[in-house]
Amino acid sequence: MSAAVSAPAVAQMDVEDQIETRQSAFTFAAWNMGKIKAQAVDGAVAYNEQQMLAAANAIASVANSGLGSLFGPGTALDENDNTRLKPEFFDKPDRAREVAINFAQEATKLQEIAANGAEKAAVAAQFSEVGKTCKACHDDFRAE
Amino acid sequence: MSAAVSAPAVAQMDVEDQIETRQSAFTFAAWNMGKIKAQAVDGAVAYNEQQMLAAANAIASVANSGLGSLFGPGTALDENDNTRLKPEFFDKPDRAREVAINFAQEATKLQEIAANGAEKAAVAAQFSEVGKTCKACHDDFRAE
């Protein structure tokens, strides 16, 4: 079973720490998604295989880090003004688990592709698949 | 050469984004350091090999993510009130490079140890080495 859906690896954190830590994880992942977009998709920056692998490793490490433990009870926007997590997240645990697993699987696949020195187009294609898993979660569980 | 000290992988980000992103990276790394401390050092949480590997992967991915590009000119505390980066950072590029390389090397070694299913004591010992590289940078470049 993926670490993304397993038991917490640390003692339960308070609500503020959970929100800050998950936002940090996503900011770090987004920065690395941006590198892949710039180099493999847009071509705005010269393609660098080593940097693409480092970025894919970073995204996969976030996706497989057990983020679920940072989405504990009381961490949605109905009780906090510094998060966009919809309260519906807690009403749909199966869907929440599904989007987390999809993110982990597609990010791990991107990591494997980058580790095998794939061509730019293959990295770009799998980047798109990872992006869809981000969007799926945002669509369902993140407020505008 | 480590990605930690290579050329930026994205177009240069503005000062605010650099500060926010590097803080996010360190928060994500610290959360994962905390998991290893809890399980391998303190024993406060049951030891879980898979979670230790996921945590080590996360720390290594931060250390090898090219953090140097998030420490651009104008991002120290003399020009910003939301960072503790000392201006001396920019006067000591060799030392800055050295602490970054040390962090990357020791974090990568922790990842290798965890990936090989090492015993708790070995993980704890290398965790301590990684912690020393964190502290070395804080001592030199982070204000109280």
XYZ file of C-alpha atoms in Angstrom:
288
model
C 0.000 0.000 0.000
C 1.225 3.460 -0.828
C 2.603 5.553 2.009
C 0.177 8.192 0.735
C -2.695 6.397 2.394
C -1.015 4.620 5.300
C -0.958 5.513 8.973
C 0.575 8.800 10.099
C 4.358 8.665 10.443
C 4.507 11.214 13.244
C 2.330 11.988 16.228
C -0.718 13.959 15.128
C 0.144 17.567 14.354
C -2.095 20.468 15.300
C -4.407 21.983 12.707
C -2.191 24.976 11.914
C 0.857 22.781 11.352
C -1.082 20.398 9.145
C -2.302 23.236 6.941
C 1.083 24.950 6.731
C 2.917 21.710 6.036
C 0.584 20.495 3.319
C 0.677 23.903 1.637
C 4.471 23.775 1.754
C 4.475 20.316 0.206
C 2.250 21.501 -2.643
C 4.280 24.690 -3.160
C 7.448 22.594 -3.396
C 5.729 20.219 -5.840
C 4.370 23.124 -7.907
C 7.824 24.668 -8.199
C 9.084 21.387 -9.581
C 6.100 21.010 -11.902
C 7.024 24.468 -13.173
C 10.524 23.295 -14.057
C 9.173 20.438 -16.127
C 6.644 22.700 -17.815
C 9.361 25.242 -18.650
C 11.794 22.697 -20.063
C 9.723 19.817 -21.440
C 6.473 21.535 -22.427
C 7.032 25.224 -23.151
C 10.702 24.994 -24.056
C 11.262 28.342 -22.329
C 14.370 26.933 -20.658
C 16.910 24.549 -22.188
C 16.070 20.893 -21.578
C 18.280 19.344 -18.913
C 17.754 15.647 -18.226
C 19.324 15.775 -14.767
C 17.130 18.680 -13.698
C 14.040 16.911 -15.038
C 14.885 13.840 -12.984
C 15.483 15.947 -9.866
C 12.136 17.655 -10.427
C 10.322 14.359 -11.006
C 11.920 12.929 -7.856
C 10.669 15.926 -5.908
C 7.093 15.620 -7.183
C 7.038 11.863 -6.533
C 8.443 12.354 -3.047
C 5.613 14.747 -2.237
C 2.986 12.436 -3.718
C 4.334 9.494 -1.720
C 4.980 11.351 1.529
C 1.785 10.434 3.341
C -0.023 13.709 2.733
C -3.229 12.190 4.093
C -1.971 12.731 7.627
C -1.971 16.500 6.925
C -5.693 16.491 6.123
C -7.011 15.705 9.577
C -10.402 16.635 11.017
C -10.941 20.357 11.489
C -8.554 21.424 8.737
C -11.101 22.564 6.137
C -12.140 26.108 5.241
C -15.267 26.045 7.374
C -13.043 26.202 10.443
C -9.936 27.978 9.088
C -9.410 31.063 6.981
C -6.006 30.074 5.603
C -6.995 27.040 3.559
C -9.124 26.374 0.511
C -9.959 22.790 1.489
C -13.682 22.216 1.064
C -15.486 20.548 3.969
C -16.824 17.990 1.449
C -13.371 16.419 1.600
C -14.421 14.734 4.825
C -17.696 13.489 3.399
C -15.995 11.694 0.525
C -13.149 9.618 1.975
C -13.181 7.140 -0.899
C -12.807 9.926 -3.453
C -10.104 11.601 -1.331
C -8.181 8.339 -1.204
C -8.655 7.851 -4.935
C -7.228 11.253 -5.910
C -4.269 10.727 -3.562
C -3.521 7.318 -5.040
C -3.832 8.646 -8.586
C -1.405 11.494 -7.824
C 1.089 9.044 -6.305
C 0.824 6.601 -9.183
C 1.178 9.156 -11.959
C 3.997 11.006 -10.181
C 5.858 7.744 -9.620
C 5.460 6.955 -13.299
C 6.870 10.372 -14.216
C 9.823 9.660 -11.953
C 10.423 6.305 -13.652
C 10.232 7.869 -17.093
C 12.660 10.638 -16.129
C 15.008 8.137 -14.481
C 15.173 6.148 -17.686
C 16.386 9.160 -19.624
C 13.225 9.396 -21.679
C 12.883 11.919 -24.441
C 11.377 15.302 -23.842
C 8.069 14.332 -25.444
C 7.624 11.345 -23.135
C 8.350 13.469 -20.092
C 5.909 16.098 -21.349
C 3.200 13.496 -21.919
C 3.493 12.046 -18.436
C 3.739 15.547 -16.944
C 0.298 16.111 -18.424
C -1.014 12.974 -16.705
C 0.321 14.180 -13.355
C -1.256 17.567 -13.956
C -4.629 15.905 -14.480
C -4.404 14.305 -11.044
C -3.649 17.708 -9.506
C -6.645 19.195 -11.307
C -8.965 16.365 -10.300
C -8.290 17.038 -6.626
C -8.551 20.811 -7.051
C -11.858 20.445 -8.905
C -13.368 18.295 -6.191
C -11.850 19.608 -3.009
C -10.329 23.065 -3.450
C -12.465 26.187 -3.298
C -11.948 28.927 -5.891
C 27.768 18.180 -10.541
C 24.865 18.160 -8.156
C 21.649 19.806 -9.268
C 21.923 21.702 -5.988
C 24.548 23.961 -7.452
C 23.732 23.908 -11.146
C 21.992 26.503 -13.269
C 18.396 27.500 -12.520
C 15.820 25.136 -13.985
C 13.166 27.793 -14.458
C 13.213 31.421 -15.474
C 14.267 33.556 -12.521
C 11.481 33.923 -9.981
C 10.760 37.170 -8.174
C 12.106 37.714 -4.670
C 8.841 36.912 -2.888
C 8.415 33.644 -4.761
C 11.997 32.621 -4.094
C 11.579 33.195 -0.360
C 8.200 31.465 -0.157
C 9.347 28.513 -2.228
C 12.571 27.899 -0.337
C 10.711 28.126 2.975
C 8.201 25.608 1.670
C 10.984 23.260 0.637
C 12.556 23.449 4.091
C 9.183 23.014 5.833
C 8.530 19.926 3.737
C 12.013 18.606 4.540
C 11.609 19.366 8.255
C 8.318 17.478 8.395
C 10.088 14.473 6.958
C 13.060 14.890 9.290
C 10.502 14.823 12.091
C 9.180 11.453 10.948
C 12.640 9.939 11.052
C 13.332 11.489 14.440
C 10.049 10.137 15.816
C 10.552 6.619 14.507
C 14.302 5.995 14.328
C 15.630 8.263 17.081
C 12.987 8.896 19.731
C 10.933 5.759 19.159
C 7.796 7.804 19.824
C 6.130 6.192 16.805
C 6.478 2.550 15.671
C 9.323 2.073 13.182
C 8.075 1.628 9.627
C 10.696 0.935 6.980
C 8.505 2.099 4.096
C 7.719 5.388 5.809
C 11.401 5.939 6.596
C 12.270 5.448 2.943
C 9.506 7.820 1.838
C 10.794 10.399 4.313
C 14.403 9.960 3.218
C 13.340 10.280 -0.426
C 11.593 13.537 0.431
C 14.592 15.023 2.217
C 16.952 13.979 -0.570
C 14.632 15.406 -3.205
C 14.698 18.759 -1.439
C 18.464 18.686 -1.023
C 18.929 17.862 -4.713
C 16.266 20.188 -6.088
C 18.503 23.094 -6.997
C 17.707 25.247 -3.972
C 20.493 27.645 -4.937
C 18.221 29.219 -7.526
C 15.897 30.285 -4.671
C 18.657 32.274 -2.997
C 19.040 35.008 -5.568
C 20.259 38.568 -5.015
C 17.989 40.693 -2.867
C 16.471 37.804 -0.922
C 18.223 38.354 2.429
C 16.812 39.905 5.591
C 18.329 43.321 4.948
C 15.797 43.783 2.158
C 12.921 41.566 3.331
C 11.117 41.106 6.619
C 9.900 37.566 5.986
C 13.232 35.740 5.847
C 16.028 35.017 8.270
C 18.711 34.769 5.574
C 21.739 36.781 6.630
C 23.208 39.156 4.032
C 26.590 37.454 4.666
C 25.263 34.594 2.537
C 26.132 36.653 -0.527
C 29.611 37.465 0.704
C 30.538 33.805 1.138
C 29.553 31.986 -2.048
C 32.112 29.231 -1.508
C 30.754 28.473 1.946
C 27.175 28.653 0.658
C 28.047 26.155 -2.036
C 29.786 23.943 0.489
C 26.826 23.722 2.873
C 24.488 22.998 -0.027
C 26.712 20.206 -1.316
C 27.080 18.734 2.173
C 23.314 18.705 2.652
C 22.810 17.011 -0.707
C 25.503 14.416 -0.071
C 24.386 13.447 3.410
C 20.696 13.411 2.443
C 21.458 11.220 -0.555
C 23.374 8.857 1.717
C 20.384 8.695 4.082
C 18.191 7.842 1.121
C 20.545 5.057 0.078
C 20.669 3.640 3.586
C 16.879 3.708 3.885
C 16.479 2.174 0.428
C 18.669 -0.739 1.437
C 16.388 -1.563 4.358
C 18.989 -0.615 6.921
C 18.359 -1.138 10.593
C 16.930 1.604 12.733
C 20.314 2.433 14.274
C 21.926 2.988 10.880
C 19.083 5.251 9.803
C 19.350 7.147 13.098
C 23.103 7.585 12.685
C 22.813 8.999 9.182
C 19.858 11.143 10.219
C 22.251 12.760 12.671
C 24.724 13.482 9.861
C 22.005 15.159 7.820
C 20.986 17.184 10.858
C 24.535 18.459 11.190
C 24.412 19.812 7.646
C 21.150 21.627 8.441
C 22.714 23.114 11.561
C 25.891 24.166 9.764
C 23.896 26.289 7.336
C 21.665 27.715 10.078
C 24.703 28.613 12.173
C 26.354 30.464 9.321
C 23.488 31.960 7.398
C 20.265 32.030 9.413
C 19.562 34.832 11.888
C 18.172 33.954 15.333
